[in-house]
Coordinates of C-alpha atoms in Angstrom, one line a residue:
Chain F
X1044 CA 0.0 0.0 0.0
X1045 CA 1.4 3.4 -0.9
X1046 CA 2.0 5.7 2.0
X1047 CA 0.5 9.2 1.7
X1048 CA 0.3 12.2 4.0
X1049 CA -2.5 14.7 4.5
X1050 CA -1.5 18.3 3.9
X1051 CA -3.7 21.1 5.2
X1052 CA -3.3 24.6 3.8
X1053 CA -5.3 27.0 6.1
X1054 CA -6.0 30.5 5.0
X1055 CA -8.3 33.4 5.9
X1056 CA -10.7 32.3 3.2
X1057 CA -10.5 28.5 2.9
X1058 CA -9.3 25.4 4.5
X1059 CA -7.7 23.2 1.8
X1060 CA -6.6 19.6 2.3
X1061 CA -5.0 17.1 0.1
X1062 CA -3.5 13.6 -0.1
X1063 CA 0.1 13.9 -1.1
X1064 CA 2.6 11.2 -2.1
X1065 CA 6.3 11.1 -1.5
X1066 CA 7.1 12.7 -4.8
X1067 CA 4.9 15.7 -4.0
X1068 CA 1.9 14.8 -6.2
X1069 CA -1.5 15.7 -4.9
X1070 CA -3.7 12.6 -5.4
X1071 CA -6.9 14.1 -4.1
X1072 CA -8.0 17.4 -2.6
X1073 CA -11.0 19.0 -1.1
X1074 CA -11.8 22.3 0.6
X1075 CA -14.1 24.1 3.1
X1076 CA -14.6 27.8 3.7
X1077 CA -12.8 29.1 6.8
X1078 CA -15.5 29.5 9.4
X1079 CA -15.7 32.2 12.1
X1080 CA -17.9 33.2 15.0
X1081 CA -18.0 30.0 17.1
X1082 CA -14.6 30.0 18.8
X1083 CA -13.2 27.3 16.5
X1084 CA -15.9 24.6 16.9
X1085 CA -16.7 24.7 13.1
X1086 CA -13.0 25.1 12.3
X1087 CA -12.2 21.7 13.9
X1088 CA -15.4 20.2 12.5
X1089 CA -14.4 21.2 9.0
X1090 CA -10.9 19.8 9.4
X1091 CA -12.3 16.5 10.6
X1092 CA -14.8 16.4 7.7
X1093 CA -11.9 16.9 5.3
X1094 CA -9.8 14.2 7.1
X1095 CA -12.8 11.8 6.9
X1096 CA -13.2 12.5 3.2
X1097 CA -9.5 11.9 2.6
X1098 CA -9.6 8.7 4.6
X1099 CA -12.5 7.4 2.5
X1100 CA -10.6 8.2 -0.7
X1101 CA -7.5 6.5 0.6
X1102 CA -9.5 3.3 1.5
X1103 CA -11.0 3.2 -2.0
X1104 CA -7.6 3.7 -3.6
X1105 CA -5.3 1.4 -1.6
X1106 CA -3.4 4.3 0.1
X1107 CA -2.1 4.3 3.6
X1108 CA -2.3 7.7 5.5
X1109 CA 0.4 8.0 8.2
X1110 CA 0.7 11.7 8.9
X1111 CA -1.1 15.1 8.9
X1112 CA 0.8 18.3 8.3
X1113 CA -0.7 21.7 8.7
X1114 CA 0.4 25.1 7.1
X1115 CA -1.1 28.0 9.0
X1116 CA -0.9 31.7 8.7
X1117 CA 0.3 32.7 12.2
X1118 CA 2.6 32.0 15.1
X1119 CA 2.6 28.4 16.1
X1120 CA 3.8 26.3 19.0
X1121 CA 5.2 23.4 17.1
X1122 CA 5.9 21.4 20.3
X1123 CA 2.2 21.6 21.4
X1124 CA 0.8 21.6 17.9
X1125 CA -1.2 24.7 18.8
X1126 CA -1.7 28.1 17.2
X1127 CA -0.3 30.9 19.5
X1128 CA -1.8 33.6 17.4
X1129 CA -3.2 34.3 13.9
X1130 CA -4.3 37.7 12.8
X1131 CA -6.7 36.5 10.1
X1132 CA -8.4 33.6 11.9
X1133 CA -11.3 34.0 14.3
X1134 CA -10.2 31.6 17.0
X1135 CA -9.4 31.8 20.7
X1136 CA -5.7 31.6 21.5
X1137 CA -3.7 29.5 22.1
X1138 CA -5.8 27.2 19.9
X1139 CA -5.1 23.5 20.2
X1140 CA -5.2 21.6 16.9
X1141 CA -3.0 18.5 17.4
X1142 CA -4.9 17.5 20.5
X1143 CA -8.3 17.7 18.8
X1144 CA -7.2 15.4 16.0
X1145 CA -5.1 12.9 17.9
X1146 CA -7.8 10.3 18.0
X1147 CA -7.1 9.6 14.3
X1148 CA -3.7 8.2 15.4
X1149 CA -1.7 10.0 12.7
X1150 CA 1.6 11.7 13.3
X1151 CA 1.0 15.5 13.4
X1152 CA 3.1 18.5 12.7
X1153 CA 2.1 22.2 12.2
X1154 CA 4.2 25.1 10.9
X1155 CA 3.8 28.7 9.8
X1156 CA 2.7 29.0 6.1
X1157 CA 5.9 30.7 5.0
X1158 CA 8.0 28.0 6.5
X1159 CA 5.9 25.4 4.7
X1160 CA 6.1 27.3 1.4
X1161 CA 9.9 27.3 1.7
X1162 CA 10.0 23.6 2.3
X1163 CA 7.7 23.0 -0.8
X1164 CA 9.9 25.2 -3.0
X1165 CA 13.1 23.5 -1.8
X1166 CA 11.7 20.0 -2.3
X1167 CA 9.7 20.5 -5.5
X1168 CA 9.9 24.1 -6.8
X1169 CA 12.2 27.0 -7.4
X1170 CA 15.1 25.6 -5.2
X1171 CA 14.7 21.9 -6.1
X1172 CA 18.1 20.2 -5.8
X1173 CA 19.5 22.9 -3.5
X1174 CA 20.1 22.0 0.1
X1175 CA 19.8 25.5 1.6
X1176 CA 17.0 28.0 0.7
X1177 CA 15.5 31.1 2.2
X1178 CA 12.0 32.2 1.1
X1179 CA 10.5 35.6 1.5
X1180 CA 6.8 36.1 0.8
X1181 CA 5.9 39.7 0.0
X1182 CA 2.3 40.1 0.9
X1183 CA 0.3 42.0 3.6
X1184 CA 3.5 41.4 5.7
X1185 CA 6.8 39.7 4.9
X1186 CA 6.9 36.0 5.7
X1187 CA 10.1 34.0 6.0
X1188 CA 11.1 30.4 5.6
X1189 CA 14.5 28.8 6.2
X1190 CA 15.6 25.4 4.9
X1191 CA 19.1 24.5 6.0
X1192 CA 20.7 21.2 4.9
X1193 CA 17.4 19.9 3.5
X1194 CA 15.7 20.6 6.9
X1195 CA 13.2 23.3 7.9
X1196 CA 14.7 25.6 10.5
X1197 CA 12.0 27.1 12.6
X1198 CA 13.7 28.2 15.8
X1199 CA 12.6 27.5 19.3
X1200 CA 8.9 26.4 19.4
X1201 CA 8.7 27.3 15.7
X1202 CA 8.8 30.9 16.6
X1203 CA 12.0 31.9 14.6
X1204 CA 12.4 32.5 10.9
X1205 CA 10.5 35.8 11.3
X1206 CA 12.4 37.3 8.5
X1207 CA 10.0 40.2 8.1
X1208 CA 10.9 41.3 11.6
X1209 CA 14.5 42.2 11.6
X1210 CA 15.0 46.0 11.9
X1211 CA 16.5 47.5 8.8
X1212 CA 16.1 51.1 9.8
X1213 CA 16.5 51.8 13.5
X1214 CA 13.8 54.3 14.5
X1215 CA 12.2 53.8 11.1
X1216 CA 8.6 53.2 10.1
X1217 CA 6.4 51.7 12.7
X1218 CA 5.8 48.0 12.3
X1219 CA 2.7 46.0 13.3
X1220 CA 4.9 44.0 15.7
X1221 CA 5.6 47.0 17.9
X1222 CA 9.2 47.7 16.8
X1223 CA 10.2 50.4 14.4
X1224 CA 11.8 50.0 11.1
X1225 CA 11.3 46.3 10.5
X1226 CA 12.1 44.9 7.0
X1227 CA 8.3 44.2 6.6
X1228 CA 7.5 47.9 6.9
X1229 CA 9.6 48.5 3.8
X1230 CA 9.4 45.3 1.7
X1231 CA 5.8 44.0 2.1
X1232 CA 3.2 44.5 -0.7
X1233 CA 1.5 46.8 1.8
X1234 CA 4.7 48.9 2.0
X1235 CA 4.9 49.1 -1.8
X1236 CA 1.3 50.3 -2.0
X1237 CA 1.9 52.9 0.6
X1238 CA 5.1 54.1 -1.2
X1239 CA 3.3 54.1 -4.5
X1240 CA 0.5 56.3 -3.2
X1241 CA 2.9 58.7 -1.4
X1242 CA 4.9 59.3 -4.6
X1243 CA 1.7 59.6 -6.7
X1244 CA 0.5 62.3 -4.4
X1245 CA 3.7 64.2 -5.0
X1246 CA 3.6 63.6 -8.7
X1247 CA 0.2 64.4 -10.1
X1248 CA 1.5 64.1 -13.7
X1249 CA 2.7 60.5 -13.2
X1250 CA 1.5 57.9 -15.7
X1251 CA 0.5 55.9 -12.6
X1252 CA -2.6 58.1 -12.2
X1253 CA -3.8 57.3 -15.7
X1254 CA -3.0 53.6 -15.1
X1255 CA -5.4 53.5 -12.1
X1256 CA -8.2 55.7 -13.7
X1257 CA -7.2 58.6 -11.5
X1258 CA -8.5 56.7 -8.5
X1259 CA -5.8 56.1 -5.9
X1260 CA -7.8 53.3 -4.4
X1261 CA -7.2 51.3 -7.6
X1262 CA -3.4 51.2 -7.0
X1263 CA -2.1 47.7 -6.9
X1264 CA 1.4 46.2 -6.4
X1265 CA 1.7 46.2 -10.2
X1266 CA 1.0 49.9 -10.8
X1267 CA 4.5 51.2 -10.2
X1268 CA 6.1 48.3 -12.0
X1269 CA 4.0 48.5 -15.1
X1270 CA 4.5 52.3 -15.4
X1271 CA 8.2 52.0 -14.6
X1272 CA 8.5 49.7 -17.7
X1273 CA 7.1 52.6 -19.7
X1274 CA 9.7 55.0 -18.4
X1275 CA 7.5 57.0 -15.9
X1276 CA 9.9 58.8 -13.6
X1277 CA 7.7 58.8 -10.5
X1278 CA 7.1 55.0 -11.0
X1279 CA 10.9 54.5 -11.4
X1280 CA 11.4 56.2 -8.1
X1281 CA 8.8 53.9 -6.4
X1282 CA 10.4 50.8 -7.9
X1283 CA 14.0 51.9 -7.2
X1284 CA 13.2 52.8 -3.6
X1285 CA 11.3 49.5 -3.0
X1286 CA 14.0 47.5 -4.6
X1287 CA 16.7 49.2 -2.5
X1288 CA 15.1 48.3 0.8
X1289 CA 14.3 44.8 -0.4
X1290 CA 17.8 44.4 -1.7
X1291 CA 19.4 45.6 1.6
X1292 CA 17.3 43.0 3.4
X1293 CA 18.2 40.2 1.0
X1294 CA 21.9 41.2 1.4
X1295 CA 21.5 40.9 5.1
X1296 CA 20.1 37.4 4.6
X1297 CA 23.0 36.5 2.3
X1298 CA 25.6 37.6 4.9
X1299 CA 23.8 35.8 7.8
X1300 CA 23.0 32.6 6.0
X1301 CA 24.9 32.5 2.8
X1302 CA 22.3 30.2 1.4
X1303 CA 22.3 28.7 -2.1
X1304 CA 19.0 30.3 -3.1
X1305 CA 16.7 33.1 -2.0
X1306 CA 13.2 32.6 -3.2
X1307 CA 10.8 35.5 -3.6
X1308 CA 7.1 34.7 -3.3
X1309 CA 3.9 36.7 -3.1
X1310 CA 1.9 38.6 -5.7
X1311 CA 4.8 40.9 -6.7
X1312 CA 6.9 38.0 -7.8
X1313 CA 4.5 37.6 -10.7
X1314 CA 6.6 40.4 -12.3
X1315 CA 9.2 37.6 -12.4
X1316 CA 12.2 38.5 -14.6
X1317 CA 11.7 42.3 -14.5
X1318 CA 11.5 42.4 -10.8
X1319 CA 14.0 39.7 -10.0
X1320 CA 16.6 41.2 -12.3
X1321 CA 16.3 44.6 -10.6
X1322 CA 16.9 42.9 -7.2
X1323 CA 19.9 41.0 -8.5
X1324 CA 21.4 44.1 -10.1
X1325 CA 21.0 45.9 -6.8
X1326 CA 22.7 43.1 -4.8
X1327 CA 25.5 42.8 -7.3
X1328 CA 26.8 46.2 -6.4
X1329 CA 27.9 44.9 -3.0
X1330 CA 31.0 42.7 -3.1
X1331 CA 31.1 41.6 0.5
X1332 CA 27.4 40.8 0.6
X1333 CA 27.0 39.2 -2.8
X1334 CA 29.9 39.0 -5.1
X1335 CA 33.3 37.4 -4.2
X1336 CA 31.4 34.8 -2.2
X1337 CA 29.6 31.7 -3.3
X1338 CA 26.7 32.7 -5.6
X1339 CA 23.3 33.2 -4.0
X1340 CA 20.6 32.6 -6.6
X1341 CA 17.7 35.0 -6.3
X1342 CA 14.6 33.5 -8.0
X1343 CA 10.8 33.8 -8.1
X1344 CA 8.7 31.2 -6.3
X1345 CA 7.5 28.5 -8.7
X1346 CA 4.8 26.6 -7.0
X1347 CA 1.5 28.5 -6.8
X1348 CA -1.7 27.5 -5.2
X1349 CA -0.7 24.0 -4.2
X1350 CA 2.6 24.8 -2.4
X1351 CA 0.8 24.9 1.0
X1352 CA -0.8 21.5 0.7
X1353 CA 2.4 19.9 -0.7
X1354 CA 4.7 21.5 1.8
X1355 CA 2.5 20.7 4.7
X1356 CA 2.2 17.1 3.7
X1357 CA 6.0 17.0 3.7
X1358 CA 6.6 18.5 7.1
X1359 CA 7.0 14.9 8.3
X1360 CA 9.3 12.6 6.5
X1361 CA 7.9 9.9 4.3
Chain P
X308 CA 44.9 4.8 23.4
X309 CA 42.9 7.9 24.0
X310 CA 41.9 9.9 20.9
X311 CA 42.8 13.6 20.9
X312 CA 42.6 16.4 18.3
X313 CA 44.9 19.3 17.6
X314 CA 43.3 22.7 18.0
X315 CA 45.0 25.7 16.4
X316 CA 44.0 29.2 17.5
X317 CA 45.5 31.6 15.1
X318 CA 45.6 35.3 15.9
X319 CA 47.4 38.4 14.7
X320 CA 50.0 38.1 17.5
X321 CA 50.4 34.3 18.0
X322 CA 49.7 30.9 16.7
X323 CA 48.6 28.7 19.6
X324 CA 48.1 24.9 19.4
X325 CA 46.9 22.4 21.9
X326 CA 46.0 18.7 22.3
X327 CA 42.4 18.5 23.3
X328 CA 40.4 15.5 24.5
X329 CA 36.7 14.7 23.9
X330 CA 35.7 16.4 27.1
X331 CA 37.3 19.7 26.1
X332 CA 40.4 19.4 28.3
X333 CA 43.7 20.8 26.9
X334 CA 46.3 18.2 27.7
X335 CA 49.3 20.1 26.3
X336 CA 49.8 23.4 24.5
X337 CA 52.4 25.4 22.8
X338 CA 52.8 28.6 20.9
X339 CA 54.7 30.6 18.2
X340 CA 54.6 34.3 17.3
X341 CA 52.6 35.0 14.1
X342 CA 55.2 35.6 11.5
X343 CA 55.0 38.1 8.6
X344 CA 56.9 39.2 5.6
X345 CA 57.7 35.9 3.8
X346 CA 54.3 35.2 2.1
X347 CA 53.3 32.5 4.6
X348 CA 56.4 30.3 4.5
X349 CA 57.2 30.8 8.2
X350 CA 53.5 30.6 8.9
X351 CA 53.3 27.1 7.7
X352 CA 56.7 26.2 9.1
X353 CA 55.6 27.3 12.6
X354 CA 52.3 25.4 12.3
X355 CA 54.3 22.3 11.3
X356 CA 56.7 22.8 14.2
X357 CA 53.8 22.9 16.6
X358 CA 52.2 19.8 15.1
X359 CA 55.5 18.0 15.4
X360 CA 55.8 19.1 19.1
X361 CA 52.3 17.9 19.8
X362 CA 52.9 14.6 18.0
X363 CA 56.0 14.0 20.2
X364 CA 54.0 14.7 23.3
X365 CA 51.2 12.4 22.2
X366 CA 53.6 9.6 21.5
X367 CA 55.2 10.0 25.0
X368 CA 51.7 10.0 26.6
X369 CA 49.9 7.2 24.8
X370 CA 47.5 9.6 22.9
X371 CA 46.3 9.1 19.4
X372 CA 45.9 12.3 17.3
X373 CA 43.2 11.9 14.5
X374 CA 42.3 15.4 13.5
X375 CA 43.4 19.1 13.2
X376 CA 41.0 21.9 13.6
X377 CA 41.9 25.5 12.9
X378 CA 40.3 28.7 14.2
X379 CA 41.3 31.7 12.0
X380 CA 40.4 35.4 12.1
X381 CA 39.2 35.8 8.6
X382 CA 37.0 34.5 5.7
X383 CA 37.6 30.9 5.0
X384 CA 36.8 28.5 2.3
X385 CA 35.9 25.5 4.4
X386 CA 35.6 23.1 1.4
X387 CA 39.2 23.9 0.3
X388 CA 40.6 24.4 3.8
X389 CA 42.0 27.7 2.6
X390 CA 41.9 31.2 3.8
X391 CA 40.1 33.5 1.4
X392 CA 41.1 36.7 3.2
X393 CA 42.3 37.9 6.7
X394 CA 42.8 41.5 7.5
X395 CA 45.4 40.9 10.3
X396 CA 47.5 38.2 8.7
X397 CA 50.3 39.0 6.3
X398 CA 49.7 36.2 3.8
X399 CA 48.9 35.9 0.1
X400 CA 45.3 35.0 -0.7
X401 CA 43.7 32.6 -1.1
X402 CA 46.2 30.9 1.3
X403 CA 46.1 27.1 1.3
X404 CA 46.5 25.5 4.7
X405 CA 44.9 22.0 4.5
X406 CA 46.9 21.2 1.4
X407 CA 50.2 22.1 3.1
X408 CA 49.5 19.9 6.1
X409 CA 47.9 16.9 4.4
X410 CA 51.0 14.7 4.5
X411 CA 50.4 14.2 8.3
X412 CA 47.3 12.2 7.3
X413 CA 45.0 13.8 9.9
X414 CA 41.4 14.9 9.2
X415 CA 41.4 18.7 8.7
X416 CA 38.8 21.4 9.2
X417 CA 39.1 25.2 9.4
X418 CA 36.6 27.8 10.4
X419 CA 36.3 31.5 11.3
X420 CA 37.4 32.3 14.9
X421 CA 33.9 33.5 15.9
X422 CA 32.3 30.3 14.7
X423 CA 34.8 28.3 16.7
X424 CA 34.3 30.4 19.8
X425 CA 30.5 29.8 19.5
X426 CA 31.1 26.1 19.2
X427 CA 33.4 26.1 22.3
X428 CA 30.9 28.1 24.4
X429 CA 28.0 25.8 23.3
X430 CA 29.9 22.6 24.1
X431 CA 31.8 23.7 27.2
X432 CA 31.0 27.3 28.2
X433 CA 28.2 29.8 28.6
X434 CA 25.7 27.7 26.5
X435 CA 26.6 24.3 27.7
X436 CA 23.6 22.0 27.6
X437 CA 21.8 24.2 25.1
X438 CA 21.4 22.9 21.5
X439 CA 21.1 26.3 19.8
X440 CA 23.4 29.3 20.5
X441 CA 24.4 32.5 18.7
X442 CA 27.6 34.2 19.7
X443 CA 28.5 37.8 19.0
X444 CA 32.1 39.0 19.7
X445 CA 32.4 42.7 20.1
X446 CA 35.9 43.7 19.2
X447 CA 37.5 45.7 16.3
X448 CA 34.5 44.4 14.4
X449 CA 31.6 42.2 15.3
X450 CA 32.1 38.5 14.7
X451 CA 29.2 36.0 14.7
X452 CA 28.9 32.3 15.3
X453 CA 25.8 30.1 14.9
X454 CA 25.2 26.7 16.5
X455 CA 21.9 25.1 15.5
X456 CA 20.9 21.7 16.9
X457 CA 24.4 21.1 18.3
X458 CA 26.0 21.8 14.9
X459 CA 27.9 24.8 13.6
X460 CA 26.1 26.6 10.9
X461 CA 28.6 28.3 8.6
X462 CA 26.7 28.9 5.3
X463 CA 28.0 28.0 1.9
X464 CA 31.8 27.6 1.9
X465 CA 31.8 28.8 5.5
X466 CA 31.0 32.3 4.3
X467 CA 27.8 32.9 6.2
X468 CA 27.3 33.7 9.9
X469 CA 28.6 37.2 9.2
X470 CA 26.4 38.6 11.9
X471 CA 28.3 41.9 12.0
X472 CA 27.3 42.6 8.5
X473 CA 23.5 42.9 8.4
X474 CA 22.5 46.5 7.8
X475 CA 20.7 47.9 10.9
X476 CA 20.4 51.4 9.5
X477 CA 19.9 51.8 5.7
X478 CA 22.2 54.6 4.5
X479 CA 23.8 54.7 8.0
X480 CA 27.5 54.8 9.0
X481 CA 30.0 53.5 6.5
X482 CA 31.2 49.9 7.2
X483 CA 34.6 48.4 6.3
X484 CA 32.7 45.9 4.1
X485 CA 31.6 48.6 1.7
X486 CA 27.9 48.7 2.7
X487 CA 26.4 51.4 4.9
X488 CA 24.8 51.0 8.3
X489 CA 26.0 47.5 9.2
X490 CA 25.5 46.2 12.8
X491 CA 29.3 46.2 13.2
X492 CA 29.4 50.0 12.6
X493 CA 27.2 50.5 15.7
X494 CA 28.0 47.5 18.0
X495 CA 31.7 46.8 17.8
X496 CA 34.2 48.0 20.4
X497 CA 35.5 50.3 17.7
X498 CA 32.0 51.9 17.4
X499 CA 31.8 52.3 21.2
X500 CA 35.1 54.1 21.3
X501 CA 34.1 56.4 18.4
X502 CA 30.8 57.2 20.2
X503 CA 32.5 57.8 23.5
X504 CA 34.9 60.2 22.0
X505 CA 32.1 62.0 20.0
X506 CA 30.0 62.5 23.1
X507 CA 33.1 63.5 25.2
X508 CA 33.9 66.3 22.7
X509 CA 30.3 67.6 23.1
X510 CA 30.5 67.3 26.9
X511 CA 33.7 68.8 28.2
X512 CA 32.4 68.6 31.8
X513 CA 31.9 64.8 31.7
X514 CA 33.5 62.6 34.3
X515 CA 34.9 60.6 31.4
X516 CA 37.6 63.3 30.8
X517 CA 38.8 62.9 34.4
X518 CA 38.6 59.1 34.0
X519 CA 41.1 59.2 31.1
X520 CA 43.4 61.9 32.5
X521 CA 42.0 64.5 30.0
X522 CA 43.6 62.5 27.2
X523 CA 41.1 61.3 24.7
X524 CA 43.5 58.8 23.4
X525 CA 43.3 57.0 26.7
X526 CA 39.6 56.2 26.2
X527 CA 38.8 52.5 26.3
X528 CA 35.7 50.4 26.0
X529 CA 35.3 50.7 29.8
X530 CA 35.4 54.5 30.1
X531 CA 31.7 55.1 29.4
X532 CA 30.6 52.1 31.4
X533 CA 32.6 53.0 34.5
X534 CA 31.5 56.6 34.4
X535 CA 27.9 55.6 33.7
X536 CA 27.9 53.6 37.0
X537 CA 28.9 56.8 38.8
X538 CA 25.9 58.6 37.3
X539 CA 27.7 60.7 34.7
X540 CA 25.1 62.0 32.2
X541 CA 27.3 62.0 29.1
X542 CA 28.5 58.5 29.9
X543 CA 24.9 57.4 30.3
X544 CA 24.1 58.7 26.9
X545 CA 27.0 56.7 25.4
X546 CA 26.0 53.5 27.2
X547 CA 22.3 53.9 26.3
X548 CA 23.0 54.7 22.7
X549 CA 25.4 51.8 22.4
X550 CA 23.0 49.4 24.2
X551 CA 20.1 50.5 22.0
X552 CA 21.8 49.6 18.7
X553 CA 23.3 46.4 20.2
X554 CA 19.8 45.5 21.6
X555 CA 18.1 46.1 18.2
X556 CA 20.7 43.8 16.6
X557 CA 20.1 41.1 19.2
X558 CA 16.3 41.4 18.8
X559 CA 16.9 40.9 15.1
X560 CA 18.8 37.7 15.8
X561 CA 16.1 36.6 18.2
X562 CA 13.4 37.0 15.5
X563 CA 15.4 35.3 12.8
X564 CA 16.8 32.4 14.8
X565 CA 14.8 32.3 18.1
X566 CA 17.8 30.5 19.7
X567 CA 18.0 29.3 23.2
X568 CA 21.0 31.5 24.0
X569 CA 22.8 34.6 22.7
X570 CA 26.4 34.8 24.0
X571 CA 28.2 38.1 24.1
X572 CA 32.0 37.9 23.9
X573 CA 34.9 40.4 23.5
X574 CA 36.4 42.8 25.9
X575 CA 33.2 44.7 26.7
X576 CA 31.6 41.6 28.1
X577 CA 34.0 41.9 31.0
X578 CA 31.5 44.3 32.3
X579 CA 29.4 41.2 32.7
X580 CA 26.2 41.7 34.8
X581 CA 26.1 45.5 34.5
X582 CA 26.3 45.3 30.7
X583 CA 24.3 42.2 30.2
X584 CA 21.4 43.4 32.4
X585 CA 21.2 46.6 30.4
X586 CA 20.9 44.6 27.2
X587 CA 18.3 42.3 28.7
X588 CA 16.3 45.3 29.9
X589 CA 16.4 46.9 26.5
X590 CA 15.2 43.7 24.8
X591 CA 12.4 43.0 27.3
X592 CA 10.7 46.2 26.1
X593 CA 9.7 44.4 22.9
X594 CA 7.0 41.8 23.2
X595 CA 7.2 40.4 19.7
X596 CA 11.0 40.2 19.6
X597 CA 11.6 38.9 23.1
X598 CA 8.7 38.5 25.5
X599 CA 5.7 36.2 24.7
X600 CA 8.1 33.9 22.9
X601 CA 10.4 31.2 24.3
X602 CA 13.0 32.8 26.4
X603 CA 16.3 33.8 24.8
X604 CA 19.0 33.9 27.4
X605 CA 21.5 36.6 26.9
X606 CA 24.8 35.8 28.7
X607 CA 28.4 36.8 28.7
X608 CA 31.0 34.4 27.2
X609 CA 32.6 32.2 29.7
X610 CA 35.6 30.7 28.1
X611 CA 38.5 33.0 27.8
X612 CA 41.9 32.5 26.2
X613 CA 41.5 28.8 25.5
X614 CA 38.1 28.9 23.7
X615 CA 39.9 29.0 20.3
X616 CA 42.0 25.9 20.9
X617 CA 39.2 23.9 22.4
X618 CA 36.6 24.9 19.8
X619 CA 39.0 24.3 16.9
X620 CA 39.8 20.8 18.3
X621 CA 36.1 20.1 18.3
X622 CA 35.3 21.3 14.8
X623 CA 35.6 17.6 13.9
X624 CA 33.6 15.0 15.9
X625 CA 35.4 12.7 18.2

């Protein structure tokens, strides 16, 4: 009987679950909406429904489930298998998950979603074949994942790898974490939007206004990049400023970890080559951080929607 | 026959070598001055003399040497066993070492001196019994060492763990590495001296002047700390500013690694409790970085002069 793991990818909108094999193939998947309002009762109920559905499929298809892995957007306690806190989930914290699924008898492991995405990319995606990889997801915040020597590095209780929360500018912009000047406050998609809007307000003749129908609320993470490609000066300023801070953060990661690969994920990475080349060009200016040392590849994430399920299923060894 | 390793601790002034056992005891040690001026010929000659001396001792005392470990103050290529660059050694780079000692037939491994010090502290010193530890040495620069899960983490080719070279202040003070605003430019002993002198020049009535006989060239890393203890306002400003930047850097390390222990080494750590307490107090202000997460102990380094020999000898497993 082929061994498979269950991988859960939990988000603010949906709970996705899949049966994944050793090679990272999803053999079956299903989903539920992420519930709210009942202190997590429906949350666990939906997880259990999904597990039951996957067990039924496994029995019909001669598959043996041995483990459950969970990717979750928040701060976990990986020893307890509980969620310490998650901004986007309506639960009471700490929220036990492992405990409430233990009657199934499967091995269980839970990790932060950026950690899981990094593991998936290192095993099956943009850093396949590399033993070290660092992933940055540029979204509402900046998520970080660290794989060292083919193994996820999560820090004590799984509370490390918070790569959005190293200070890049002492006394800089306020961060949601309470410190000032965190990398996240300069390199998240949120930061890019803020910067785009600021520079648009100072440059009323910028092409960016036309690009968003003169409605600043229609600004997206693509606005500055698209207009920069067309040579708009204000857009160039946005992109260059954003790339500078992102580049400084990546150089920090290079000096601290000297990994084989840095993977950039999140919506902005859809700009792929244009964006990645700008970052590489920035980093190449600095010998100590980047040149004259073993090459650090900077690449866009490759796996898209299924990275969470696949990575979660591979949190435990096959 | 008891197995021992040779540990070399190479510095700008002396080459020290010792025979070290599995428990970290130095059974015999000897030393040579660090030579200069002949492109490394004497350097290798002295290393070989020391090895021969240690072999003779081992033969007389029924010890079996199996490995050589080397701690060196510079950038290494740990795959080649060569020195890529060292500021304080008069050699030609890259400088092969492993190759020139291979006829002895011992296993060989070389690492940066801060890495080695971290390993020694984790195995036998301030972080004994902990599986994760980060070490910062505050000297001319800021050296960094990382032990994860009882294993030294050095990054690709041994060129990671450069914890002095993450930017803490984008566009900040120039760093010797070519970037601006590196942690080292704010947290090294050199930075403390610079800051002390700056603030003394602005405060001619400070007790610090008296403390250094009105000669600014007599300022040391202790000047501000000693005068701060006596309530001198200008000295307090030096100490608080220095502790702030050091604290921000340590919080960064906490968020990225969430290690069990951060060890502070270098001359300043002789201030022990007074200094360490100030750093802990600073860090405790920040929930996300420090509180509400597994405790990160911040402690002074414990091993002194012998850390290099002991750690180097333990670069290879017994």
